Short mmCIF file of C-alpha atoms in Angstrom, two decimals:
data_model
loop_
_atom_site.label_atom_id
_atom_site.label_comp_id
_atom_site.label_asym_id
_atom_site.label_seq_id
_atom_site.Cartn_x
_atom_site.Cartn_y
_atom_site.Cartn_z
CA MET Q 232 30.00 -19.78 -3.18
CA LEU Q 233 31.18 -20.32 -6.12
CA PHE Q 234 31.71 -24.14 -5.42
CA ARG Q 235 28.68 -24.26 -4.37
CA SER Q 236 26.51 -23.40 -7.64
CA THR Q 237 29.27 -25.12 -9.19
CA LEU Q 238 28.07 -28.44 -7.14
CA ALA Q 239 24.09 -27.26 -7.35
CA LEU Q 240 24.41 -27.65 -11.58
CA ALA Q 241 26.44 -30.53 -11.29
CA ALA Q 242 24.52 -32.41 -8.52
CA LEU Q 243 20.75 -31.30 -10.03
CA SER Q 244 22.28 -32.58 -13.22
CA ALA Q 245 23.53 -36.03 -12.09
CA THR Q 246 20.50 -36.70 -9.95
CA ALA Q 247 18.21 -35.89 -12.96
CA LEU Q 248 18.66 -37.95 -14.59
CA ALA Q 249 21.45 -40.57 -17.50
CA VAL Q 250 22.10 -44.14 -19.71
CA PRO Q 251 22.63 -43.14 -23.66
CA ALA Q 252 20.57 -44.98 -25.45
CA PRO Q 253 21.48 -48.88 -26.22
CA GLY Q 254 22.36 -49.96 -29.81
CA PRO Q 255 25.68 -49.10 -31.19
CA VAL Q 256 27.63 -45.66 -31.02
CA ASP Q 257 28.55 -44.34 -34.56
CA SER Q 258 32.21 -43.04 -33.20
CA GLN Q 259 32.13 -40.52 -36.48
CA LEU Q 260 29.94 -39.15 -34.05
CA VAL Q 261 30.57 -39.25 -30.98
CA LEU Q 262 34.10 -36.99 -32.32
CA ASN Q 263 31.60 -34.26 -33.86
CA GLN Q 264 30.37 -33.99 -30.94
CA ALA Q 265 34.42 -33.81 -28.95
CA GLY Q 266 34.97 -31.99 -31.31
CA LYS Q 267 31.72 -29.15 -30.96
CA ALA Q 268 33.03 -29.70 -27.33
CA ALA Q 269 36.19 -28.69 -27.68
CA LEU Q 270 35.51 -24.93 -30.05
CA ASP Q 271 32.47 -23.96 -27.71
CA TRP Q 272 35.42 -24.41 -24.65
CA SER Q 273 38.09 -22.09 -26.30
CA ALA Q 274 38.39 -18.79 -24.61
CA GLY Q 275 35.91 -16.70 -27.00
CA ARG Q 276 37.51 -15.08 -29.89
CA LEU Q 277 39.24 -11.78 -28.67
CA SER Q 278 40.15 -9.61 -30.84
CA ARG Q 279 41.86 -6.10 -30.19
CA LEU Q 280 44.67 -7.67 -28.39
CA GLY Q 281 46.95 -4.77 -26.26
CA GLU Q 282 44.38 -2.19 -26.45
CA ASP Q 283 43.71 -0.85 -22.85
CA ARG Q 284 39.79 -1.00 -23.27
CA GLN Q 285 38.19 -4.03 -21.42
CA VAL Q 286 36.98 -6.75 -24.81
CA ASP Q 287 34.17 -7.96 -24.64
CA ALA Q 288 33.37 -11.33 -25.36
CA MET Q 289 30.29 -14.37 -23.42
CA THR Q 290 31.16 -17.33 -20.70
CA GLN Q 291 30.64 -20.05 -22.17
CA TRP Q 292 29.29 -23.62 -20.64
CA GLY Q 293 29.23 -27.54 -21.97
CA TRP Q 294 28.24 -30.60 -20.41
CA TYR Q 295 28.14 -33.85 -21.67
CA ASP Q 296 26.62 -37.35 -20.62
CA CYS Q 297 30.23 -39.78 -20.45
CA GLY Q 298 27.17 -41.94 -19.11
CA GLU Q 299 27.26 -46.50 -19.97
CA PRO Q 300 24.03 -48.65 -21.13
CA GLY Q 301 22.42 -50.00 -18.10
CA ASP Q 302 23.01 -47.11 -15.73
CA ALA Q 303 20.39 -45.95 -13.43
CA LEU Q 304 20.17 -42.46 -14.86
CA GLU Q 305 20.03 -40.77 -18.33
CA ILE Q 306 20.54 -36.62 -19.07
CA GLU Q 307 19.03 -35.62 -21.60
CA SER Q 308 19.03 -31.56 -21.55
CA ILE Q 309 20.24 -29.43 -18.94
CA LYS Q 310 19.35 -25.38 -19.78
CA VAL Q 311 20.80 -22.23 -18.42
CA SER Q 312 18.88 -19.24 -17.50
CA PRO Q 313 20.53 -16.92 -18.70
CA ASP Q 314 22.48 -18.35 -21.30
CA PRO Q 315 25.22 -18.12 -20.41
CA PRO Q 316 25.74 -17.72 -17.28
CA LYS Q 317 27.09 -14.29 -16.01
CA PRO Q 318 28.04 -14.41 -12.48
CA GLY Q 319 26.22 -11.75 -9.27
CA HIS Q 320 22.78 -12.79 -11.37
CA LYS Q 321 20.69 -15.94 -10.19
CA LEU Q 322 21.11 -18.85 -12.53
CA THR Q 323 17.97 -21.17 -13.03
CA ILE Q 324 18.78 -24.91 -14.04
CA GLU Q 325 16.67 -26.59 -15.88
CA ALA Q 326 17.01 -30.24 -15.74
CA LYS Q 327 15.95 -32.86 -18.21
CA GLY Q 328 16.44 -37.06 -18.38
CA LYS Q 329 14.93 -40.40 -17.96
CA VAL Q 330 15.41 -42.66 -14.76
CA HIS Q 331 15.89 -45.98 -15.28
CA ASN Q 332 15.94 -48.31 -11.71
CA LEU Q 333 14.75 -46.94 -8.98
CA VAL Q 334 17.00 -43.84 -7.00
CA ASP Q 335 16.44 -44.49 -3.69
CA GLU Q 336 18.65 -43.40 -0.32
CA GLY Q 337 22.36 -44.15 -0.53
CA THR Q 338 22.59 -43.31 -4.15
CA TYR Q 339 25.40 -41.18 -3.72
CA ALA Q 340 27.54 -38.04 -6.60
CA ASP Q 341 31.06 -37.80 -6.29
CA VAL Q 342 32.17 -34.03 -7.96
CA THR Q 343 35.57 -33.28 -8.23
CA VAL Q 344 35.92 -29.14 -9.27
CA LYS Q 345 38.41 -28.38 -11.61
CA LEU Q 346 40.00 -25.83 -11.90
CA GLY Q 347 43.35 -26.40 -15.12
CA LEU Q 348 44.55 -29.46 -14.02
CA ILE Q 349 44.31 -27.80 -10.58
CA LYS Q 350 41.94 -30.08 -8.27
CA LEU Q 351 39.45 -27.21 -6.37
CA LEU Q 352 37.39 -29.85 -4.80
CA THR Q 353 36.90 -33.61 -4.47
CA LYS Q 354 33.69 -33.91 -2.32
CA ARG Q 355 30.83 -37.30 -2.40
CA PHE Q 356 26.74 -35.90 -2.09
CA ASP Q 357 24.02 -38.15 -1.09
CA VAL Q 358 21.52 -37.82 -3.83
CA CYS Q 359 18.28 -38.06 -2.14
CA ASP Q 360 19.75 -35.31 1.35
CA GLU Q 361 20.48 -33.53 -1.46
CA LEU Q 362 17.67 -33.05 -3.37
CA ASP Q 363 16.36 -32.49 -0.20
CA ASN Q 364 18.14 -29.86 1.03
CA ALA Q 365 17.24 -28.07 -1.91
CA ASN Q 366 14.40 -27.66 -2.29
CA ALA Q 367 13.51 -29.98 -5.21
CA THR Q 368 10.49 -31.41 -6.71
CA LEU Q 369 12.29 -34.26 -6.90
CA SER Q 370 12.51 -36.54 -3.92
CA CYS Q 371 13.61 -40.29 -3.12
CA PRO Q 372 12.89 -42.82 -4.06
CA ILE Q 373 12.30 -41.71 -7.37
CA GLU Q 374 10.54 -43.69 -9.63
CA PRO Q 375 11.27 -44.98 -13.34
CA GLY Q 376 10.26 -42.14 -15.69
CA SER Q 377 11.18 -39.26 -17.32
CA TYR Q 378 11.89 -36.08 -14.65
CA THR Q 379 12.24 -32.89 -15.16
CA ILE Q 380 14.31 -30.61 -12.30
CA THR Q 381 14.06 -26.78 -12.04
CA GLN Q 382 16.87 -25.56 -9.80
CA SER Q 383 18.25 -21.68 -9.62
CA VAL Q 384 21.05 -20.51 -7.17
CA ASP Q 385 22.87 -16.75 -7.20
CA LEU Q 386 26.07 -16.87 -8.79
CA PRO Q 387 28.33 -14.29 -7.01
CA ALA Q 388 29.65 -11.59 -8.24
CA GLU Q 389 33.08 -12.31 -7.23
CA ILE Q 390 33.79 -15.69 -9.84
CA PRO Q 391 37.93 -15.27 -10.38
CA ARG Q 392 38.15 -15.45 -14.82
CA ALA Q 393 38.42 -19.35 -15.42
CA LYS Q 394 37.57 -22.24 -17.09
CA PHE Q 395 36.30 -24.75 -14.98
CA GLN Q 396 35.90 -28.43 -14.77
CA VAL Q 397 32.71 -30.12 -12.77
CA GLN Q 398 33.29 -34.14 -13.17
CA ALA Q 399 29.94 -35.85 -11.49
CA ARG Q 400 29.94 -39.78 -11.33
CA VAL Q 401 26.45 -41.41 -9.40
CA PHE Q 402 26.35 -44.35 -8.03
CA THR Q 403 24.19 -46.54 -6.63
CA GLN Q 404 23.93 -48.22 -2.85
CA GLU Q 405 24.72 -50.85 -4.60
CA GLU Q 406 28.39 -49.20 -6.03
CA LEU Q 407 26.77 -49.70 -9.89
CA PRO Q 408 27.64 -46.59 -12.27
CA ALA Q 409 24.09 -45.48 -12.08
CA ALA Q 410 25.05 -41.68 -14.03
CA CYS Q 411 28.37 -39.66 -15.23
CA MET Q 412 28.36 -36.34 -16.33
CA ASP Q 413 31.06 -34.07 -17.49
CA LEU Q 414 30.87 -29.91 -17.28
CA TRP Q 415 32.29 -26.74 -17.74
CA ILE Q 416 31.89 -23.38 -18.03
CA ASN Q 417 34.70 -20.60 -18.92
CA PHE Q 418 34.68 -18.07 -16.56
CA LEU Q 419 37.70 -16.39 -18.32
CA VAL Q 420 36.59 -13.36 -20.68
CA PRO Q 421 34.55 -10.34 -19.56
CA ASP Q 422 30.40 -11.07 -20.31
CA LYS Q 423 29.22 -8.01 -22.49
CA PRO Q 424 27.36 -5.84 -19.48
#
C-alpha cells in the first residue's frame, strides 16, 4: 500500500507535467535549491534525546524537477494535503505543469523507490494506462497546454519510519526523455497526533 501511494504520487507528478524554462541556468540558484532540499530532507530537529517519552516532529517531503530543456513535460508545482503527509490519512495531491509536446499512447515512466541506498521497487508504468486506471482528469492523448491534476490516495497507518526516495523518469514512445522528477518523503520521525 505504501508503494502504491508513493507510486501514485510519483506517477501523477511525473505524468502531469516537465521542461525547465529555456535559457541559461543560474548555477547559484541551483546550488541554493539543492542546499534547501538537503536541509528539508534532514530529519526533524530532535531535542531531549535519551528521554523515554515520544519526541514529536513533522514528516517532511519535497520534490525536484530534474528535467532538461526540450522535454515534453514541465512540472511547475506539487502540493499535498495534509502537508506534511500523515500515515493513516487520505493524501490529496495537486500537480500543475505544462505539456510542451503531445503525450500519446506509448509514453512510459520508469519509477524507482529506494529506502536509503536500497532499491525497494523498480517498475515501468504506461502513463496513459495509469491515468485511465486512476480515473484522472487527464487522458491520452494530451495536447500541449497548461494542466492541473488532482488525485487522492489513502496512506496506510503502518508506514515504516524511514526516508523514502522516488525517482521517476518519463519517456516518449520514441524513447526520448519527456520528464524527470525526484521525490523524497521522510517518515523517520513521528508526527504530532
